[in-house]
Tab-separated table of C-alpha atoms in Angstrom:
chain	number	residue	atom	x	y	z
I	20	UNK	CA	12.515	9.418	-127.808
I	21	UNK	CA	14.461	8.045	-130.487
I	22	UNK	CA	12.225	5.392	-132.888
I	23	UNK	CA	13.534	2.723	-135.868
I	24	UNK	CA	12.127	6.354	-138.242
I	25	UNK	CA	15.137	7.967	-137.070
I	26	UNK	CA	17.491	5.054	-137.239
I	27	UNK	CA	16.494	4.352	-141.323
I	28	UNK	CA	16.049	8.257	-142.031
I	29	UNK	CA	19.977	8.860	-140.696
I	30	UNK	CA	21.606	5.281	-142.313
I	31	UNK	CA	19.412	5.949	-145.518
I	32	UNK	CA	16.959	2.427	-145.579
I	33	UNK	CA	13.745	1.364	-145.466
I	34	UNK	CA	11.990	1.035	-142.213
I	35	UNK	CA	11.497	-2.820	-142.668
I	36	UNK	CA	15.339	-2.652	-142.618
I	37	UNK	CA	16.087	-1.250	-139.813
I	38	UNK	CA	13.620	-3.806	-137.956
I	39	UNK	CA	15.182	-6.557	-139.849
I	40	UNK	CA	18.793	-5.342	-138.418
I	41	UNK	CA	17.603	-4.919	-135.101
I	42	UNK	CA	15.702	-8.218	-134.489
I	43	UNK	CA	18.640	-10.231	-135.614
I	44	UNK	CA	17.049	-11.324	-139.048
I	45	UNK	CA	18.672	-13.003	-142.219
I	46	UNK	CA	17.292	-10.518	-144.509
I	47	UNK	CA	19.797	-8.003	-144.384
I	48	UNK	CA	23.752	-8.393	-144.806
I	49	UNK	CA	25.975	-8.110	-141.636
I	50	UNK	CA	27.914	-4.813	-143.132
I	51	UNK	CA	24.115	-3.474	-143.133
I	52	UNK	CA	23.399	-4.611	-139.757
I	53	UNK	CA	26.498	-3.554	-138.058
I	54	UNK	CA	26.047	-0.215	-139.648
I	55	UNK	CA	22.248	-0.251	-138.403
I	56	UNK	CA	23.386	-0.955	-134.817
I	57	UNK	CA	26.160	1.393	-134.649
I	58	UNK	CA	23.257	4.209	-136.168
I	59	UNK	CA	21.107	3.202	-132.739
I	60	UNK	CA	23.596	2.995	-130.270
I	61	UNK	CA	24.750	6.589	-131.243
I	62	UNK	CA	20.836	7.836	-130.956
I	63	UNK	CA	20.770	5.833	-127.831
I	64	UNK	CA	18.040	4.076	-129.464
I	65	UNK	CA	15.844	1.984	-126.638
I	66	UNK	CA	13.906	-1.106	-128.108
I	67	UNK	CA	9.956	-0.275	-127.269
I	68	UNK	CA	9.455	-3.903	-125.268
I	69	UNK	CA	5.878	-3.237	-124.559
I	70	UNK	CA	5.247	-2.875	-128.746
I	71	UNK	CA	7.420	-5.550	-129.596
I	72	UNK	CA	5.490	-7.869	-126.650
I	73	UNK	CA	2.114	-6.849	-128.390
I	74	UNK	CA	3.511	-7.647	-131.859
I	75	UNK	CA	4.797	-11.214	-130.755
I	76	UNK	CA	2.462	-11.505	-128.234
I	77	UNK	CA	5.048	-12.995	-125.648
I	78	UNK	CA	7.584	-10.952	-123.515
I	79	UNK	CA	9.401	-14.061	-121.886
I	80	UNK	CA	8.355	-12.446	-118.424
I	81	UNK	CA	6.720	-14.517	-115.810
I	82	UNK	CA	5.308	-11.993	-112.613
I	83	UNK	CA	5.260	-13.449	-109.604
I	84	UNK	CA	1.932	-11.616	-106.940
I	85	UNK	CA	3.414	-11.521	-103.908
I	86	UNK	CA	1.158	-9.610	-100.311
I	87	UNK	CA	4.307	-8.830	-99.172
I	88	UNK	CA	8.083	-8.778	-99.462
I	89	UNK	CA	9.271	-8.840	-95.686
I	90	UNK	CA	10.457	-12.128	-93.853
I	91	UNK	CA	12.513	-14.598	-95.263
I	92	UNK	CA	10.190	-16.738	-96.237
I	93	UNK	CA	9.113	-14.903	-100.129
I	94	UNK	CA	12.977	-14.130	-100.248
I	95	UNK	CA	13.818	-17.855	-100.602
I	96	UNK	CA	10.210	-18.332	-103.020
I	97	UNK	CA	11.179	-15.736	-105.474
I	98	UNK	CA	14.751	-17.091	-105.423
I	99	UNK	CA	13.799	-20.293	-106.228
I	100	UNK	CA	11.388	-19.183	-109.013
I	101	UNK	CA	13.876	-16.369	-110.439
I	102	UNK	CA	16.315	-19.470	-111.199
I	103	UNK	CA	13.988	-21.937	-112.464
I	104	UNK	CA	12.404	-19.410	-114.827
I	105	UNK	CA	15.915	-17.855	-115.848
I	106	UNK	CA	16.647	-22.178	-116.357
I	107	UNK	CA	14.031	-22.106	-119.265
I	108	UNK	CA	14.322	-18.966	-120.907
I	109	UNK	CA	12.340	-16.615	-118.866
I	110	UNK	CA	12.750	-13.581	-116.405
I	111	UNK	CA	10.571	-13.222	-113.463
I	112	UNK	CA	9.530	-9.663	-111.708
I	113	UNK	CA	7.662	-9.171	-108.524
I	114	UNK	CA	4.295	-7.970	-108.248
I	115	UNK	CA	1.999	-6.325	-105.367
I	116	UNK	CA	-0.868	-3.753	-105.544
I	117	UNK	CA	-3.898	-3.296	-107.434
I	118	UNK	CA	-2.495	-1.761	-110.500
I	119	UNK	CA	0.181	-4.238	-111.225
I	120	UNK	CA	-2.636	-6.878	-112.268
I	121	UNK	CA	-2.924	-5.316	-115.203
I	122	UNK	CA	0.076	-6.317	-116.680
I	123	UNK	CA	-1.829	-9.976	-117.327
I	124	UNK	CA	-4.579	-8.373	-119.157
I	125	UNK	CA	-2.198	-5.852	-121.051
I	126	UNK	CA	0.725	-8.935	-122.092
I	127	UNK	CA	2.810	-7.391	-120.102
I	128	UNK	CA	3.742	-10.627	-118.642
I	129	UNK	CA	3.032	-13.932	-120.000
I	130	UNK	CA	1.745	-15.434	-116.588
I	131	UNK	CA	1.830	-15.334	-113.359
I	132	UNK	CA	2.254	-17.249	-110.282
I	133	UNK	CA	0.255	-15.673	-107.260
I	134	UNK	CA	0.787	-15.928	-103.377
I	135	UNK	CA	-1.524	-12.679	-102.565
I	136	UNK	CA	-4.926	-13.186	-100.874
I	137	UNK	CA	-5.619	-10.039	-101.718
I	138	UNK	CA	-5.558	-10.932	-105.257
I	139	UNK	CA	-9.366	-11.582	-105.629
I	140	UNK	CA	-10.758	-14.843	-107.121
I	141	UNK	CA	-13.278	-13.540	-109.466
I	142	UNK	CA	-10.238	-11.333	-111.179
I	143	UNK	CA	-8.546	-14.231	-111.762
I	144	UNK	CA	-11.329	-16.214	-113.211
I	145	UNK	CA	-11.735	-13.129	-115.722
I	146	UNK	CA	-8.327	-13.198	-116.601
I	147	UNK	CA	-8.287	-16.795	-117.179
I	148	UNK	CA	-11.279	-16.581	-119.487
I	149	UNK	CA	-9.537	-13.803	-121.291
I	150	UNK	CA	-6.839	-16.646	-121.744
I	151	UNK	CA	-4.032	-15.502	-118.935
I	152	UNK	CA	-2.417	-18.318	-117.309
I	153	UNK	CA	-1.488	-18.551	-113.961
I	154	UNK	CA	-0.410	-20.752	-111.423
I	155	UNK	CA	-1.528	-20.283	-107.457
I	156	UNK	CA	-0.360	-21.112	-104.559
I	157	UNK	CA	-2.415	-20.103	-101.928
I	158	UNK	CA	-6.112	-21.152	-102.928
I	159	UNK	CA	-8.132	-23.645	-104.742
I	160	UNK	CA	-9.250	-22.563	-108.064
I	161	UNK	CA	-10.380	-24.684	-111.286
I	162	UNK	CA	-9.964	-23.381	-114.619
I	163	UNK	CA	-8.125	-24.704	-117.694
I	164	UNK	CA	-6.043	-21.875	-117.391
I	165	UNK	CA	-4.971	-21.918	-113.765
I	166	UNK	CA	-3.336	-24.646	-111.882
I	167	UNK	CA	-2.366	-25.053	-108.115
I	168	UNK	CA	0.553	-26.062	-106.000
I	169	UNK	CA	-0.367	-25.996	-102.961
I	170	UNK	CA	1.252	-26.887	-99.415
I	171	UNK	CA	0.035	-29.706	-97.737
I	172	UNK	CA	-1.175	-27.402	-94.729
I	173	UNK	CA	-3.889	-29.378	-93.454
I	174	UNK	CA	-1.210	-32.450	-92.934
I	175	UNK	CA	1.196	-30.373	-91.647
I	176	UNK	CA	-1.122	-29.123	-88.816
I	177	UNK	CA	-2.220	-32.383	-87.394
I	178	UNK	CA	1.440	-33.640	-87.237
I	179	UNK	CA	2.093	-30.328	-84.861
I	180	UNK	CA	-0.782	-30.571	-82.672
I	181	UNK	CA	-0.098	-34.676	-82.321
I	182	UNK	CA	3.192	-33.909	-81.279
I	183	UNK	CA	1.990	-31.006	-78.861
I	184	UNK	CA	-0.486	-33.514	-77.433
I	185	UNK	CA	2.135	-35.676	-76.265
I	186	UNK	CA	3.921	-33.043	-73.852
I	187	UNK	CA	2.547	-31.907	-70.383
I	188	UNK	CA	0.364	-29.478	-71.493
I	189	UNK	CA	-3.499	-29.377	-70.680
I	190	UNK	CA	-4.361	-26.466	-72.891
I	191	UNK	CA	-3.601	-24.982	-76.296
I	192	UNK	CA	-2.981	-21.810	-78.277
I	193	UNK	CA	-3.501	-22.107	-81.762
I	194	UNK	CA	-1.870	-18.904	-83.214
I	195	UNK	CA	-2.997	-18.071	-86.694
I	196	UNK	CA	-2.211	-15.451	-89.051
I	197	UNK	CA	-4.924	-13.079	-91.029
I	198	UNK	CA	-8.884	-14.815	-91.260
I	199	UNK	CA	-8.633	-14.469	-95.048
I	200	UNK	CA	-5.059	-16.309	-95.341
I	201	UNK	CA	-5.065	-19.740	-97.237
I	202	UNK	CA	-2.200	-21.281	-96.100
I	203	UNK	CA	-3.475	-20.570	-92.089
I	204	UNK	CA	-7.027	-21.865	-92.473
I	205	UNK	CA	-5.827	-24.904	-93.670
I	206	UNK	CA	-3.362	-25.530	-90.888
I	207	UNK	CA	-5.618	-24.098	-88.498
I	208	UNK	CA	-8.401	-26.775	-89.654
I	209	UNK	CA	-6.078	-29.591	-89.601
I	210	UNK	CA	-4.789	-28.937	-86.103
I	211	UNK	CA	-8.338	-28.337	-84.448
I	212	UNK	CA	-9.358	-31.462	-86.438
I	213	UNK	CA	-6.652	-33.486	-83.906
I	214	UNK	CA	-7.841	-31.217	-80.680
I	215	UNK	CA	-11.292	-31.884	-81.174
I	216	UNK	CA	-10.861	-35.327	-82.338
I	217	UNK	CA	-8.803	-35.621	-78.747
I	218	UNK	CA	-11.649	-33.509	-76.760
I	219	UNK	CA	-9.043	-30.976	-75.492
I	220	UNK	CA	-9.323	-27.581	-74.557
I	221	UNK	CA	-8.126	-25.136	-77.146
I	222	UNK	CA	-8.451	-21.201	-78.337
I	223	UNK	CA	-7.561	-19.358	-81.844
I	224	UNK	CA	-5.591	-16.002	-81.426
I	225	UNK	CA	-5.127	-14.526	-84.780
I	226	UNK	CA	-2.106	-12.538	-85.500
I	227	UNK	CA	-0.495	-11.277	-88.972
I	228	UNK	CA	1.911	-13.615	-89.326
I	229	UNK	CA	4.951	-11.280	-88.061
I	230	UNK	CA	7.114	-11.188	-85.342
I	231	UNK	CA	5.461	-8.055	-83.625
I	232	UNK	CA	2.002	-10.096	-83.377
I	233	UNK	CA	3.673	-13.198	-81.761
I	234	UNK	CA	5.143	-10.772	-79.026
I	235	UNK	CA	2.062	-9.384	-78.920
I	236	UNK	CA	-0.007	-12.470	-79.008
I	237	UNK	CA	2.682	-14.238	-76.334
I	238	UNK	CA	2.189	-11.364	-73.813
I	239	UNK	CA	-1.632	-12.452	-73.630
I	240	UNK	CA	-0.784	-15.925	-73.440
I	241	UNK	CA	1.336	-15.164	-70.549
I	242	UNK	CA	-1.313	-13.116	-68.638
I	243	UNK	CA	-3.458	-16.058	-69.057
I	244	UNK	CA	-0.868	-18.433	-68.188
I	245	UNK	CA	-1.642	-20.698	-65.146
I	246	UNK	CA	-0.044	-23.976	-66.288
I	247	UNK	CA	1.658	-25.712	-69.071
I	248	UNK	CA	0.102	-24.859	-72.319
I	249	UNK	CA	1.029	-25.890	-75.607
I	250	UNK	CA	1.310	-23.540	-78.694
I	251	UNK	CA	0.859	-24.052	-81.978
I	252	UNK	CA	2.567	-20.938	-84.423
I	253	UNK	CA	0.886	-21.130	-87.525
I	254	UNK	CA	4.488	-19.650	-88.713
I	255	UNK	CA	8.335	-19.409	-87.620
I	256	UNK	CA	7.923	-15.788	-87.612
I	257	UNK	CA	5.234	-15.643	-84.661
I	258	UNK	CA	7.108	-18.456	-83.047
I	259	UNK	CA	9.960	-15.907	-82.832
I	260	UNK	CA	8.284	-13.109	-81.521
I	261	UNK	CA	6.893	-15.322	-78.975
I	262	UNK	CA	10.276	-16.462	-77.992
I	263	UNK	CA	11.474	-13.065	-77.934
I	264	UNK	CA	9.220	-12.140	-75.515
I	265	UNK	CA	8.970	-15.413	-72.787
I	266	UNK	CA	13.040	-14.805	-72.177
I	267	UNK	CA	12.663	-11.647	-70.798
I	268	UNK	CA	10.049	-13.654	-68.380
I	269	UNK	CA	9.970	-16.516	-66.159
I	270	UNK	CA	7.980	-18.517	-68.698
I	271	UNK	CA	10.385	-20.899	-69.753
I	272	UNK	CA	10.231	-22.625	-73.144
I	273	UNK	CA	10.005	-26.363	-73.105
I	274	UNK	CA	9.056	-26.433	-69.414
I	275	UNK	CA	6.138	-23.964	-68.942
I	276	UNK	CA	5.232	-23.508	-72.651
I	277	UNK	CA	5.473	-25.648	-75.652
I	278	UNK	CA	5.619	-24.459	-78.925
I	279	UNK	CA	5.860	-25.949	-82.450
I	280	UNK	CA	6.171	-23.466	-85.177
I	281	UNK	CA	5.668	-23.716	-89.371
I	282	UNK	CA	7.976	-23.261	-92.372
I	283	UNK	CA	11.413	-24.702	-90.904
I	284	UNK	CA	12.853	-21.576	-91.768
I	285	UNK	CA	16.856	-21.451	-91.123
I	286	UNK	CA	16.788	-19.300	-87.843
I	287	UNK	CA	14.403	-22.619	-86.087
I	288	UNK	CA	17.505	-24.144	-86.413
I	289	UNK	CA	19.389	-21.522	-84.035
I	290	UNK	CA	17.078	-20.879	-81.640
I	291	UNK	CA	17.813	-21.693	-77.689
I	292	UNK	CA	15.639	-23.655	-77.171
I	293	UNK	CA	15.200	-25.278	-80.575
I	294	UNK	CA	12.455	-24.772	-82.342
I	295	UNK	CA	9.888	-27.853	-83.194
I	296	UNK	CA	8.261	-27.227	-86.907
I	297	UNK	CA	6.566	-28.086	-89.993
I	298	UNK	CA	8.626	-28.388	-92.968
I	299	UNK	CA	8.665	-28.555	-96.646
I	300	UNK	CA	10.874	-27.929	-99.669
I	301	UNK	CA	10.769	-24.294	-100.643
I	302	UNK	CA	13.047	-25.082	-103.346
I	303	UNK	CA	10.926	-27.857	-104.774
I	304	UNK	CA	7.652	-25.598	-104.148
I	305	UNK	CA	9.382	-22.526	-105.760
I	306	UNK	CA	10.537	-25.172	-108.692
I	307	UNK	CA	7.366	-26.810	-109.708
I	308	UNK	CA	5.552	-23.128	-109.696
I	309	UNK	CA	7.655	-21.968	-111.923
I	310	UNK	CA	7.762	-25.329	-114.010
I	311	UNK	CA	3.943	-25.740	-114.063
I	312	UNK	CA	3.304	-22.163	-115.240
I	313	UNK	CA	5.839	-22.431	-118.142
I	314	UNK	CA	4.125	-25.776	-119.424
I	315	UNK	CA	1.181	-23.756	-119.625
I	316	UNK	CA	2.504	-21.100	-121.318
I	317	UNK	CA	4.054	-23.396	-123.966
I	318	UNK	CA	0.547	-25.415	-124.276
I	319	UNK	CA	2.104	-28.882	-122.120
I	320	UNK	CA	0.386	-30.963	-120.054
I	321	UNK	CA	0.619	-29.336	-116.722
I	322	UNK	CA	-0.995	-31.006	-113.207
I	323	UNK	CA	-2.086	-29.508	-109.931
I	324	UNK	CA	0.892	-30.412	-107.669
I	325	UNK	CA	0.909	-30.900	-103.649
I	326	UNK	CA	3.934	-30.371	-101.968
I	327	UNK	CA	4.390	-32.663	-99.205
I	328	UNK	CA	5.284	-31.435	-95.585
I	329	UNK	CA	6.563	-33.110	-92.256
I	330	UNK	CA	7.437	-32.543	-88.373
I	331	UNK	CA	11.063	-31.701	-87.120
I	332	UNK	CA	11.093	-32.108	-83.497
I	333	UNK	CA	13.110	-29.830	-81.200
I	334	UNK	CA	13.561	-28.888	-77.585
I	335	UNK	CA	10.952	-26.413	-77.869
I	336	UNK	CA	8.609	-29.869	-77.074
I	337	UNK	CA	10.164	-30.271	-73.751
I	338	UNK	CA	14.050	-32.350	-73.423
């Protein structure tokens, strides 16, 4: 691999030349540099970033630790970061897996904004002693080196389970996603807070949050099914499986079953019947993550943040 050595042996300089030519500097005169560059682009000559991040320690690279990268819902996250980091000077990359949580450690990134439950507390807490600062979005945490902007999940569950209250239905489904997910404990304790607070009959299936486990999930509701029940989807994508599978039946949405979903993603819109859901700003959740974690990186005052979230009623409730 080609190195600045090679670069000042062939055009005849210093090595501190060379590295002045390269990095833009004032120190040498453009005929130098333009010679210089010429020299490196014939070596095909590639800059080592993960020296030159060590050197300056900064590489203008936020990651963003995702569990997964199916569904639409990180699509329209990472979007939303990607152009809110690229707004203010950075570049963003997508993380998952053990290994890639190194980069904080190594200054391979500058921060990091994390949406992985499988990212475990206690290596974040290490990495924010070590002085890595990060920004999450799917737990409570309380360093001076972490911050949180968080959904208001709780909120959002009560407002689907008062509006499920209010159809025909005697009994309710709440369908949650993985035990160890933030985001579905919260909504899960805010809508048994309403049932309970009501006295009405209620059980907790747990899927994964995909559209397989709410066809899964609705094929045990319907061999269960005796009279109108009301559902709760702890997410669109359940809510979609579940659809999928009561129109090949003669459980009929909005009539037999009620559902209210969670996210307001764009397909709710679409669906026959329409879907009732919680919903927030993506954009403005995918904007302040990225704009939190940057003030920290620069040393700014930076706040925990709640994004707020509200019911959109649909035909899924009944007509």
């Amino acid at each position: 691999m080609v190195g600045i050595k090679d670069i000042a042996k062939k055009a005849g300089v210093s090595i501190s030349t060379v590295s002045y030519a390269l990095n833009g500097s004032s120190k040498v005169t453009e005929d130098t540099r333009e010679k210089i560059l010429l020299i490196a682009k014939d070596l095909n000559y590639i800059p080592n970033m993960a020296g030159r991040n060590l050197r300056r320690n900064k590489s203008n690279i936020i990651g963003v630790y995702l569990s997964s990268y199916s569904g639409t819902f990180y699509g329209d996250l990472l979007d939303g970061i990607m152009k809110e980091s690229k707004k203010q000077g950075y570049e963003m990359v997508a993380c998952s897996g053990d290994r890639s949580r190194l980069f904080l450690p190594q200054r391979m990134i500058d921060g990091a904004i994390i949406i992985d439950p499988a990212f475990p507390d206690e290596k974040i807490i290490e990495y924010a002693d070590r002085g890595s600062k990060m920004v999450v979005l799917d737990r409570k945490l309380k360093h001076e080196n972490v911050r949180q902007v968080l959904l208001d999940n709780r909120h959002g569950g009560k407002l689907a389970i008062e509006a499920l209250i209010k159809t025909p239905a005697s009994f309710f489904y709440l369908v949650a996603g993985p035990t160890e997910t933030f985001d579905s404990n919260e909504r899960l304790e805010g809508a048994e807070e309403v049932l309970v607070q009501n006295k009405l009959n209620y059980q907790v299936l747990h899927g994964d949050f995909t559209e397989a486990s709410g066809r899964t999930l609705a094929e045990k509701i319907h061999q269960e099914w005796t009279k109108p029940v009301g559902i709760f989807s702890l997410n669109d994508e359940m809510a979609f499986g579940m659809y999928d599978y009561f129109q090949q039946t003669d459980i009929e949405i909005g009539k037999d079953v009620f559902i209210s979903g969670f996210d307001h993603s764009l397909i709710s819109q679409y669906t026959v019947p329409s879907l009732a859901t919680i919903s927030y700003s993506k954009e403005e959740w995918a904007f302040l993550s990225a704009k939190t974690l940057i003030k920290l990186l620069e040393n700014k005052p930076a706040t925990d943040k709640i994004i707020p979230t509200t019911f959109v009623s649909g035909d899924s409730l009944g007509s």
